CSV table of C-alpha atoms (C1' of nucleotides) in Angstrom, one decimal:
chain,number,residue,atom,x,y,z
N,1,UNK,CA,25.2,-3.6,34.0
N,2,UNK,CA,23.2,-6.9,34.1
N,3,UNK,CA,23.1,-7.9,30.6
N,4,UNK,CA,20.7,-10.9,30.2
N,5,UNK,CA,17.1,-11.4,31.0
N,6,UNK,CA,16.1,-8.6,33.4
N,7,UNK,CA,12.6,-8.6,34.7
N,8,UNK,CA,11.8,-5.4,32.8
N,9,UNK,CA,12.7,-7.0,29.5
N,10,UNK,CA,10.8,-10.1,30.4
N,11,UNK,CA,7.7,-8.1,31.2
N,12,UNK,CA,8.0,-6.1,28.0
N,13,UNK,CA,8.4,-9.2,25.9
N,14,UNK,CA,5.4,-10.7,27.7
N,15,UNK,CA,3.2,-7.8,27.1
N,16,UNK,CA,4.2,-7.7,23.4
N,17,UNK,CA,3.5,-11.4,23.1
N,18,UNK,CA,0.2,-11.1,24.9
N,19,UNK,CA,-0.9,-8.3,22.5
N,20,UNK,CA,0.2,-10.3,19.4
N,21,UNK,CA,-1.6,-13.5,20.6
N,22,UNK,CA,-4.8,-11.6,21.5
N,23,UNK,CA,-4.8,-9.8,18.2
N,24,UNK,CA,-4.3,-12.9,16.1
N,25,UNK,CA,-6.9,-14.7,18.0
N,26,UNK,CA,-9.5,-12.0,17.5
N,27,UNK,CA,-8.6,-11.5,13.9
N,28,UNK,CA,-8.9,-15.2,13.1
N,29,UNK,CA,-12.2,-15.5,15.0
N,30,UNK,CA,-14.0,-12.6,13.5
N,31,UNK,CA,-12.0,-11.3,10.6
N,32,UNK,CA,-9.2,-8.7,10.4
N,33,UNK,CA,-11.3,-5.8,9.4
N,34,UNK,CA,-14.1,-6.4,11.9
N,35,UNK,CA,-11.7,-6.0,14.9
N,36,UNK,CA,-10.5,-2.6,15.9
N,37,UNK,CA,-7.4,-1.6,17.7
N,38,UNK,CA,-9.4,-0.4,20.7
N,39,UNK,CA,-10.9,-3.8,21.0
N,40,UNK,CA,-7.6,-5.6,20.8
N,41,UNK,CA,-6.2,-3.3,23.4
N,42,UNK,CA,-9.1,-3.9,25.7
N,43,UNK,CA,-9.0,-7.7,25.3
N,44,UNK,CA,-5.3,-7.7,25.9
N,45,UNK,CA,-5.9,-5.5,28.9
N,46,UNK,CA,-3.4,-2.8,27.8
N,47,UNK,CA,-3.9,0.8,26.6
N,48,UNK,CA,-4.2,1.6,22.9
N,49,UNK,CA,-0.9,3.5,23.0
N,50,UNK,CA,0.8,0.5,24.4
N,51,UNK,CA,-0.2,-1.5,21.3
N,52,UNK,CA,1.4,1.1,19.1
N,53,UNK,CA,4.6,1.3,21.2
N,54,UNK,CA,5.1,-2.4,20.4
N,55,UNK,CA,3.8,-2.5,16.8
N,56,UNK,CA,4.2,0.2,14.2
N,57,UNK,CA,0.8,-0.3,12.7
N,58,UNK,CA,-2.3,-2.6,13.0
N,59,UNK,CA,-1.1,-4.7,10.1
N,60,UNK,CA,2.3,-5.3,11.8
N,61,UNK,CA,0.3,-7.4,14.4
N,62,UNK,CA,-0.2,-10.0,11.8
N,63,UNK,CA,3.2,-10.1,10.4
N,64,UNK,CA,4.9,-10.5,13.6
N,65,UNK,CA,6.1,-14.0,12.9
N,66,UNK,CA,7.3,-13.0,9.4
N,67,UNK,CA,10.1,-10.9,11.0
N,68,UNK,CA,13.1,-12.8,9.9
N,69,UNK,CA,12.1,-13.1,6.3
N,70,UNK,CA,14.5,-10.3,5.3
N,71,UNK,CA,17.4,-11.6,7.3
N,72,UNK,CA,17.1,-15.0,5.9
N,73,UNK,CA,17.2,-13.8,2.3
N,74,UNK,CA,20.2,-11.6,3.0
N,75,UNK,CA,22.0,-14.4,4.8
N,76,UNK,CA,21.3,-16.8,1.9
N,77,UNK,CA,23.6,-14.4,0.0
N,78,UNK,CA,26.2,-13.6,2.5
N,79,UNK,CA,26.5,-16.9,4.4
N,80,UNK,CA,26.6,-19.2,1.5
N,81,UNK,CA,29.5,-21.7,1.0
N,82,UNK,CA,32.4,-20.4,-1.0
N,83,UNK,CA,32.1,-21.0,-4.8
N,84,UNK,CA,28.4,-21.5,-4.4
N,85,UNK,CA,26.6,-19.6,-7.1
N,86,UNK,CA,24.2,-16.8,-6.2
N,87,UNK,CA,21.0,-17.7,-7.9
N,88,UNK,CA,20.7,-21.3,-6.7
N,89,UNK,CA,21.3,-20.3,-3.2
N,90,UNK,CA,18.4,-17.8,-3.4
N,91,UNK,CA,16.3,-20.4,-5.1
N,92,UNK,CA,16.8,-22.8,-2.2
N,93,UNK,CA,15.9,-20.1,0.4
N,94,UNK,CA,12.7,-19.1,-1.5
N,95,UNK,CA,11.8,-22.7,-1.7
N,96,UNK,CA,12.1,-22.9,2.1
N,97,UNK,CA,10.1,-19.8,2.7
N,98,UNK,CA,7.3,-20.8,0.3
N,99,UNK,CA,7.1,-24.2,1.8
N,100,UNK,CA,6.9,-22.7,5.3
N,101,UNK,CA,4.0,-20.4,4.6
N,102,UNK,CA,1.9,-22.9,2.6
N,103,UNK,CA,2.2,-25.3,5.4
N,104,UNK,CA,-0.9,-26.4,7.2
N,105,UNK,CA,-0.3,-24.4,10.4
N,106,UNK,CA,0.2,-21.1,8.6
N,107,UNK,CA,-2.8,-21.6,6.3
N,108,UNK,CA,-5.5,-19.8,8.3
N,109,UNK,CA,-3.3,-16.8,8.8
N,110,UNK,CA,-2.5,-16.8,5.1
N,111,UNK,CA,-6.2,-17.0,4.2
N,112,UNK,CA,-6.9,-14.1,6.4
N,113,UNK,CA,-4.2,-12.0,4.7
N,114,UNK,CA,-5.4,-12.8,1.2
N,115,UNK,CA,-9.0,-11.8,2.3
N,116,UNK,CA,-7.9,-8.4,3.4
N,117,UNK,CA,-6.8,-5.7,0.9
N,118,UNK,CA,-5.2,-3.7,3.7
N,119,UNK,CA,-3.0,-6.7,4.7
N,120,UNK,CA,-2.1,-7.5,1.1
N,121,UNK,CA,-1.0,-3.9,0.4
N,122,UNK,CA,1.0,-3.8,3.6
N,123,UNK,CA,2.8,-7.0,2.8
N,124,UNK,CA,3.7,-5.9,-0.7
N,125,UNK,CA,5.2,-2.8,0.7
N,126,UNK,CA,7.1,-4.8,3.2
N,127,UNK,CA,8.5,-7.1,0.6
N,128,UNK,CA,9.7,-4.1,-1.4
N,129,UNK,CA,11.8,-3.1,1.6
N,130,UNK,CA,13.1,-6.6,1.7
N,131,UNK,CA,14.0,-6.4,-2.0
N,132,UNK,CA,16.1,-3.3,-1.3
N,133,UNK,CA,18.0,-5.0,1.5
N,134,UNK,CA,18.6,-8.0,-0.7
N,135,UNK,CA,19.8,-5.8,-3.5
N,136,UNK,CA,22.3,-4.2,-1.2
N,137,UNK,CA,23.5,-7.5,-0.1
N,138,UNK,CA,23.9,-8.8,-3.6
N,139,UNK,CA,25.8,-5.7,-4.7
N,140,UNK,CA,28.0,-5.8,-1.7
N,141,UNK,CA,28.8,-9.5,-2.4
N,142,UNK,CA,29.9,-8.7,-5.9
N,143,UNK,CA,31.8,-5.6,-4.9
N,144,UNK,CA,29.4,-3.3,-6.8
N,145,UNK,CA,27.9,0.0,-5.7
N,146,UNK,CA,24.8,-0.4,-3.6
N,147,UNK,CA,22.3,0.9,-6.2
N,148,UNK,CA,23.4,-1.1,-9.3
N,149,UNK,CA,20.4,-1.5,-11.5
N,150,UNK,CA,21.0,-5.2,-12.3
N,151,UNK,CA,21.2,-6.1,-8.6
N,152,UNK,CA,18.1,-4.2,-7.8
N,153,UNK,CA,16.4,-5.9,-10.7
N,154,UNK,CA,17.3,-9.4,-9.6
N,155,UNK,CA,16.3,-8.7,-6.1
N,156,UNK,CA,12.9,-7.6,-7.1
N,157,UNK,CA,12.6,-10.6,-9.4
N,158,UNK,CA,13.3,-12.9,-6.5
N,159,UNK,CA,10.7,-11.2,-4.4
N,160,UNK,CA,8.2,-11.6,-7.2
N,161,UNK,CA,9.0,-15.2,-7.3
N,162,UNK,CA,8.1,-15.6,-3.7
N,163,UNK,CA,4.8,-13.7,-4.1
N,164,UNK,CA,3.8,-15.4,-7.3
N,165,UNK,CA,4.8,-18.9,-6.3
N,166,UNK,CA,2.6,-18.8,-3.2
N,167,UNK,CA,-0.5,-17.9,-5.3
N,168,UNK,CA,0.2,-20.6,-7.9
N,169,UNK,CA,-1.6,-23.9,-8.0
N,170,UNK,CA,1.6,-25.8,-7.4
N,171,UNK,CA,3.8,-23.4,-5.4
N,172,UNK,CA,7.0,-25.6,-5.5
N,173,UNK,CA,6.9,-26.1,-9.2
N,174,UNK,CA,6.3,-22.4,-9.7
N,175,UNK,CA,9.4,-21.5,-7.7
N,176,UNK,CA,11.5,-23.6,-10.1
N,177,UNK,CA,9.8,-22.2,-13.1
N,178,UNK,CA,10.3,-18.6,-12.2
N,179,UNK,CA,13.8,-19.2,-11.1
N,180,UNK,CA,14.7,-20.6,-14.5
N,181,UNK,CA,13.7,-17.3,-15.8
N,182,UNK,CA,15.6,-15.5,-13.1
N,183,UNK,CA,18.7,-17.5,-13.9
N,184,UNK,CA,18.5,-16.6,-17.6
N,185,UNK,CA,17.9,-12.9,-16.7
N,186,UNK,CA,21.0,-13.0,-14.4
N,187,UNK,CA,23.1,-14.6,-17.1
N,188,UNK,CA,22.7,-11.8,-19.5
N,189,UNK,CA,22.9,-9.1,-16.8
N,190,UNK,CA,26.6,-9.8,-16.2
N,191,UNK,CA,27.2,-6.7,-14.1
N,192,UNK,CA,30.9,-5.6,-14.2
N,193,UNK,CA,32.3,-7.3,-11.1
N,194,UNK,CA,34.5,-5.2,-8.8
N,195,UNK,CA,37.7,-6.4,-7.2
N,196,UNK,CA,36.6,-5.6,-3.6
N,197,UNK,CA,34.1,-8.4,-3.5
N,198,UNK,CA,34.6,-12.0,-2.4
N,199,UNK,CA,37.1,-12.4,-5.3
N,200,UNK,CA,35.9,-15.6,-6.8
N,201,UNK,CA,33.5,-15.6,-9.7
N,202,UNK,CA,30.6,-17.7,-8.6
N,203,UNK,CA,27.8,-15.8,-10.0
V,1,UNK,CA,-31.8,8.2,-25.1
V,2,UNK,CA,-29.4,11.0,-25.9
V,3,UNK,CA,-26.0,9.4,-25.6
V,4,UNK,CA,-23.3,12.1,-25.8
V,5,UNK,CA,-22.2,14.9,-23.8
V,6,UNK,CA,-25.2,16.0,-21.7
V,7,UNK,CA,-25.0,18.9,-19.5
V,8,UNK,CA,-25.0,16.7,-16.5
V,9,UNK,CA,-21.9,14.8,-17.5
V,10,UNK,CA,-20.1,18.0,-18.3
V,11,UNK,CA,-20.9,19.5,-15.0
V,12,UNK,CA,-19.7,16.4,-13.3
V,13,UNK,CA,-16.5,16.3,-15.2
V,14,UNK,CA,-16.0,20.0,-14.4
V,15,UNK,CA,-16.4,19.4,-10.7
V,16,UNK,CA,-14.0,16.5,-10.8
V,17,UNK,CA,-11.4,18.5,-12.7
V,18,UNK,CA,-11.8,21.5,-10.3
V,19,UNK,CA,-11.1,19.2,-7.4
V,20,UNK,CA,-8.1,17.6,-8.9
V,21,UNK,CA,-6.6,20.9,-10.0
V,22,UNK,CA,-7.2,22.5,-6.6
V,23,UNK,CA,-5.7,19.5,-4.8
V,24,UNK,CA,-2.6,19.4,-7.0
V,25,UNK,CA,-2.0,23.1,-6.6
V,26,UNK,CA,-2.2,22.9,-2.8
V,27,UNK,CA,-0.2,19.8,-2.7
V,28,UNK,CA,2.7,21.3,-4.7
V,29,UNK,CA,2.5,24.6,-2.9
V,30,UNK,CA,2.6,23.3,0.7
V,31,UNK,CA,3.4,19.5,0.6
V,32,UNK,CA,1.1,16.5,0.3
V,33,UNK,CA,1.0,15.6,3.9
V,34,UNK,CA,0.5,19.2,5.1
V,35,UNK,CA,-2.8,19.6,3.2
V,36,UNK,CA,-5.9,17.8,4.5
V,37,UNK,CA,-8.9,16.6,2.6
V,38,UNK,CA,-11.2,19.1,4.4
V,39,UNK,CA,-8.9,21.9,3.1
V,40,UNK,CA,-8.9,20.7,-0.4
V,41,UNK,CA,-12.7,20.5,-0.3
V,42,UNK,CA,-13.1,24.0,1.1
V,43,UNK,CA,-10.7,25.5,-1.5
V,44,UNK,CA,-12.5,23.7,-4.3
V,45,UNK,CA,-15.8,24.9,-2.8
V,46,UNK,CA,-17.3,21.4,-2.6
V,47,UNK,CA,-18.3,19.0,0.3
V,48,UNK,CA,-15.8,16.5,1.6
V,49,UNK,CA,-18.1,13.7,0.5
V,50,UNK,CA,-18.1,15.1,-3.0
V,51,UNK,CA,-14.4,14.7,-3.1
V,52,UNK,CA,-14.7,11.0,-2.2
V,53,UNK,CA,-17.5,10.4,-4.7
V,54,UNK,CA,-15.0,11.4,-7.5
V,55,UNK,CA,-11.8,9.9,-6.0
V,56,UNK,CA,-11.4,6.6,-4.1
V,57,UNK,CA,-8.8,8.0,-1.8
V,58,UNK,CA,-6.6,11.1,-1.1
V,59,UNK,CA,-3.7,9.6,-2.9
V,60,UNK,CA,-5.8,9.0,-6.0
V,61,UNK,CA,-6.0,12.9,-6.4
V,62,UNK,CA,-2.3,12.8,-7.3
V,63,UNK,CA,-2.5,9.9,-9.7
V,64,UNK,CA,-5.4,11.2,-11.7
V,65,UNK,CA,-3.3,12.0,-14.8
V,66,UNK,CA,-1.7,8.5,-14.6
V,67,UNK,CA,-5.1,7.0,-15.4
V,68,UNK,CA,-4.3,5.5,-18.8
V,69,UNK,CA,-1.1,3.8,-17.7
V,70,UNK,CA,-2.8,0.4,-17.5
V,71,UNK,CA,-4.6,0.7,-20.8
V,72,UNK,CA,-1.4,1.7,-22.6
V,73,UNK,CA,0.4,-1.3,-21.4
V,74,UNK,CA,-2.5,-3.6,-22.3
V,75,UNK,CA,-2.8,-2.0,-25.7
V,76,UNK,CA,0.9,-2.4,-26.4
V,77,UNK,CA,0.2,-6.1,-26.2
V,78,UNK,CA,-3.2,-6.3,-28.0
V,79,UNK,CA,-2.8,-3.6,-30.6
V,80,UNK,CA,0.7,-4.4,-31.9
V,81,UNK,CA,1.3,-5.1,-35.5
V,82,UNK,CA,1.0,-8.8,-36.7
V,83,UNK,CA,4.2,-10.8,-36.3
V,84,UNK,CA,5.6,-8.1,-34.0
V,85,UNK,CA,7.2,-9.9,-30.9
V,86,UNK,CA,5.8,-9.2,-27.5
V,87,UNK,CA,8.7,-8.1,-25.4
V,88,UNK,CA,10.0,-5.4,-27.8
V,89,UNK,CA,6.6,-3.9,-28.0
V,90,UNK,CA,6.4,-3.7,-24.2
V,91,UNK,CA,10.0,-2.3,-24.1
V,92,UNK,CA,8.9,0.5,-26.5
V,93,UNK,CA,5.9,1.3,-24.4
V,94,UNK,CA,7.9,1.4,-21.1
V,95,UNK,CA,10.4,3.6,-22.8
V,96,UNK,CA,7.7,6.1,-23.6
V,97,UNK,CA,6.2,5.9,-20.2
V,98,UNK,CA,9.5,6.5,-18.5
V,99,UNK,CA,10.3,9.3,-20.8
V,100,UNK,CA,7.0,10.9,-20.0
V,101,UNK,CA,7.2,10.9,-16.3
V,102,UNK,CA,10.9,12.0,-16.1
V,103,UNK,CA,10.1,14.9,-18.4
V,104,UNK,CA,10.5,18.5,-17.0
V,105,UNK,CA,6.7,19.1,-16.8
V,106,UNK,CA,6.0,16.1,-14.6
V,107,UNK,CA,9.1,16.5,-12.5
V,108,UNK,CA,7.6,18.5,-9.6
V,109,UNK,CA,4.8,16.0,-9.2
V,110,UNK,CA,7.2,13.1,-9.3
V,111,UNK,CA,9.4,14.8,-6.6
V,112,UNK,CA,6.3,15.1,-4.4
V,113,UNK,CA,5.4,11.5,-4.9
V,114,UNK,CA,8.9,10.3,-3.9
V,115,UNK,CA,8.9,12.5,-0.9
V,116,UNK,CA,5.7,11.0,0.6
V,117,UNK,CA,5.8,7.4,1.8
V,118,UNK,CA,2.0,7.3,1.6
V,119,UNK,CA,2.1,8.1,-2.1
V,120,UNK,CA,4.9,5.7,-2.9
V,121,UNK,CA,3.0,2.9,-1.2
V,122,UNK,CA,-0.2,3.7,-3.0
V,123,UNK,CA,1.6,3.8,-6.4
V,124,UNK,CA,3.2,0.4,-5.8
V,125,UNK,CA,-0.1,-1.1,-5.0
V,126,UNK,CA,-1.6,0.4,-8.1
V,127,UNK,CA,1.1,-0.9,-10.3
V,128,UNK,CA,0.5,-4.4,-9.0
V,129,UNK,CA,-3.0,-4.2,-10.2
V,130,UNK,CA,-1.7,-3.0,-13.6
V,131,UNK,CA,0.6,-6.0,-13.6
V,132,UNK,CA,-2.4,-8.3,-13.2
V,133,UNK,CA,-4.2,-6.7,-16.1
V,134,UNK,CA,-1.0,-7.0,-18.2
V,135,UNK,CA,-0.6,-10.6,-17.2
V,136,UNK,CA,-4.2,-11.3,-18.3
V,137,UNK,CA,-3.6,-9.5,-21.6
V,138,UNK,CA,-0.5,-11.5,-22.3
V,139,UNK,CA,-2.1,-14.8,-21.5
V,140,UNK,CA,-5.1,-14.0,-23.7
V,141,UNK,CA,-2.8,-13.0,-26.6
V,142,UNK,CA,-1.1,-16.3,-26.4
V,143,UNK,CA,-4.3,-18.3,-25.9
V,144,UNK,CA,-3.2,-19.4,-22.4
V,145,UNK,CA,-5.3,-19.5,-19.2
V,146,UNK,CA,-5.5,-16.1,-17.5
V,147,UNK,CA,-3.4,-17.0,-14.4
V,148,UNK,CA,-0.4,-18.8,-16.2
V,149,UNK,CA,2.6,-18.3,-13.9
V,150,UNK,CA,5.0,-17.4,-16.7
V,151,UNK,CA,2.7,-14.6,-17.9
V,152,UNK,CA,2.2,-13.2,-14.5
V,153,UNK,CA,5.9,-13.3,-13.9
V,154,UNK,CA,6.8,-11.4,-17.0
V,155,UNK,CA,4.1,-8.8,-16.3
V,156,UNK,CA,5.6,-8.2,-12.9
V,157,UNK,CA,9.1,-8.0,-14.4
V,158,UNK,CA,7.8,-5.3,-16.8
V,159,UNK,CA,6.3,-3.3,-14.0
V,160,UNK,CA,9.6,-3.7,-12.0
V,161,UNK,CA,11.4,-2.3,-15.1
V,162,UNK,CA,9.2,0.8,-15.1
V,163,UNK,CA,9.7,1.4,-11.3
V,164,UNK,CA,13.4,0.7,-11.3
V,165,UNK,CA,14.2,2.6,-14.4
V,166,UNK,CA,12.7,5.8,-13.1
V,167,UNK,CA,14.9,5.7,-10.1
V,168,UNK,CA,18.1,4.9,-12.1
V,169,UNK,CA,20.7,7.5,-12.8
V,170,UNK,CA,20.1,7.0,-16.5
V,171,UNK,CA,16.5,5.9,-16.9
V,172,UNK,CA,16.6,5.2,-20.6
V,173,UNK,CA,19.6,3.0,-20.4
V,174,UNK,CA,18.2,1.2,-17.4
V,175,UNK,CA,15.1,0.3,-19.4
V,176,UNK,CA,17.2,-1.3,-22.1
V,177,UNK,CA,19.4,-3.1,-19.5
V,178,UNK,CA,16.4,-4.5,-17.7
V,179,UNK,CA,14.6,-5.5,-20.8
V,180,UNK,CA,17.6,-7.6,-21.9
V,181,UNK,CA,17.1,-9.5,-18.7
V,182,UNK,CA,13.4,-9.8,-19.3
V,183,UNK,CA,14.0,-10.9,-22.9
V,184,UNK,CA,16.2,-13.7,-21.6
V,185,UNK,CA,13.8,-14.7,-19.0
V,186,UNK,CA,11.0,-14.8,-21.5
V,187,UNK,CA,13.1,-16.9,-23.9
V,188,UNK,CA,13.4,-19.7,-21.3
V,189,UNK,CA,9.9,-19.5,-20.1
V,190,UNK,CA,8.4,-20.7,-23.4
V,191,UNK,CA,4.9,-21.3,-22.1
V,192,UNK,CA,3.1,-24.0,-24.0
V,193,UNK,CA,1.2,-21.8,-26.6
V,194,UNK,CA,-2.5,-22.6,-27.1
V,195,UNK,CA,-4.3,-22.7,-30.5
V,196,UNK,CA,-7.0,-20.1,-29.7
V,197,UNK,CA,-4.6,-17.2,-29.7
V,198,UNK,CA,-3.6,-15.1,-32.6
V,199,UNK,CA,-2.1,-18.0,-34.3
V,200,UNK,CA,1.2,-16.8,-35.3
V,201,UNK,CA,4.2,-17.4,-33.2
V,202,UNK,CA,5.6,-14.0,-32.5
V,203,UNK,CA,6.7,-14.4,-29.0
K,1,DT,C1',-45.2,22.9,-20.2
K,2,DT,C1',-45.3,20.4,-16.2
K,3,DC,C1',-43.9,16.9,-13.4
K,4,DC,C1',-41.2,13.0,-11.8
K,5,DA,C1',-37.2,9.9,-11.0
K,6,DA,C1',-32.7,9.8,-10.5
K,7,DA,C1',-28.1,11.7,-10.4
K,8,DA,C1',-25.2,14.9,-8.0
K,9,DA,C1',-23.9,17.4,-4.3
K,10,DG,C1',-24.4,18.8,0.5
K,11,DC,C1',-24.5,18.4,5.7
K,12,DT,C1',-23.9,16.1,10.0
K,13,DA,C1',-21.9,12.9,12.7
K,14,DA,C1',-19.5,9.5,13.4
K,15,DC,C1',-15.8,5.4,13.0
K,16,DC,C1',-11.1,4.0,12.8
K,17,DG,C1',-6.0,4.1,12.9
K,18,DT,C1',-2.6,6.8,14.8
K,19,DT,C1',-0.2,10.3,17.7
K,20,DA,C1',1.0,14.1,21.0
K,21,DG,C1',0.9,15.4,25.6
K,22,DT,C1',1.1,14.3,30.2
K,23,DG,C1',1.2,11.7,34.1
K,24,DT,C1',2.2,7.3,37.0
K,25,DT,C1',4.3,2.9,38.2
K,26,DA,C1',8.0,-0.3,38.5
K,27,DC,C1',12.4,-1.5,37.6
K,28,DG,C1',17.6,-1.1,37.6
K,29,DT,C1',21.4,1.4,39.2
K,30,DT,C1',24.0,4.3,42.4
B,1,DA,C1',17.5,4.7,50.2
B,2,DA,C1',17.2,7.7,46.3
B,3,DC,C1',17.3,8.6,41.6
B,4,DG,C1',16.7,8.2,36.6
B,5,DT,C1',14.3,6.0,33.1
B,6,DA,C1',11.7,2.6,30.6
B,7,DA,C1',7.1,0.8,30.2
B,8,DC,C1',2.5,1.8,30.4
B,9,DA,C1',-1.9,4.4,31.0
B,10,DC,C1',-5.2,8.1,30.1
B,11,DT,C1',-7.2,11.7,27.6
B,12,DA,C1',-7.9,14.1,23.6
B,13,DA,C1',-7.3,15.0,19.5
B,14,DC,C1',-6.1,14.7,14.1
B,15,DG,C1',-6.9,13.1,9.4
B,16,DG,C1',-8.9,10.0,6.2
B,17,DT,C1',-13.1,7.7,5.2
B,18,DT,C1',-18.1,6.5,5.3
B,19,DA,C1',-23.1,6.1,6.6
B,20,DG,C1',-27.4,8.3,6.7
B,21,DC,C1',-30.3,11.7,5.2
B,22,DT,C1',-31.7,16.2,2.8
B,23,DT,C1',-31.4,19.4,-1.0
B,24,DT,C1',-30.5,20.8,-5.5
B,25,DT,C1',-30.2,20.0,-10.4
B,26,DT,C1',-31.2,17.8,-14.6
B,27,DG,C1',-33.1,14.8,-18.4
B,28,DG,C1',-36.8,13.0,-20.1
B,29,DA,C1',-41.8,11.5,-20.0
B,30,DA,C1',-46.5,12.7,-19.8
DNA sequence: TTCCAAAAAGCTAACCGTTAGTGTTACGTT
DNA sequence: AACGTAACACTAACGGTTAGCTTTTTGGAA
């Protein structure tokens, strides 16, 4: 039972990386829609089925780097310091995420995403799944049932903030502006807080 | 230059209707994913290309009835009585829309949509387009530039309200709950109102 | 009435993303 | 050394979608 980096796992990771790199290179060079899966597979010297055994869909090749988005948001809720209120913690995390994807190194990829309707649609759908995870984390943190409406609402508002801020002329200012609105919305939501949560009122 | 209902337009509309009816009937009978476009075309006695000349995609066959959703939201903003505030007008419209799609007659269609990931994804993407239209209408109503962040934010919140309320245990109550949050968010947004709008402050 | 331009519909044939089915190779374990 | 299995390859297909081209229908002009 050798646990760490076996050759098999290394080879698998290498293949995956090779596919992702090849795909991104071709996409950036000639446009996402102009490059087919068969071509990516040929250029990476793998079979088409191998591509789909590593990535769920063609769009997923582009969002490979974006993997930890969901975890970061959830952790911003669960791992925050005691007595730290919820919304500011999320605001800080969204700030970091927006800053990251508007940086110069990520700009070409982002331009490609905006240019392709298929990629935009895929991302939106992905973000909605993230919103569900975030809602669950928030509800758990407050000791509320997982599908509480106010928690789901705030979670979606936070995702909206991320999406809208990126498209704004001044992303950083937009984050603050939208989070002022979210803060106000959360203040009036006041979900009945349970007793199995973290115990201290730091909403 | 005969303007109104020529025979040509009537026949075209009839063909379109026949396709939509056939498709919905087959989808409800055997499941959305189990019925292919070629089968819908054969059953409606038209060519496959004719189906796609009337509907942009397979999913659009299901949302044919939902066509005026966008217009209703926009009109809720533009056609409201003078001095009537914005958010309550939207709340009322969302109430009506939620009531409509949770009614008994629409229930089977709705169940089908929820059961199919492809349809869910398509609907979300559609709603986002609606949010953009709504944002533009709100901005125009206030005499603001079309892409004002606070207007886009509120528009997305309103769409979120529609989506979340439909999935809540008590949809009507959820609409009111979420709109309390939206009202608070809008109150702090306070976008600088221009002078070319409708002139009266009835935000 | 006759004829023409254009809209609507049809047919064929393909493209593209994706998957099922079926091997084959290479690795980790015993 | 032998075995089980994970990774990958190959073929062939399926379903949604579109391009290219022909045929039919229709509204209006000559």
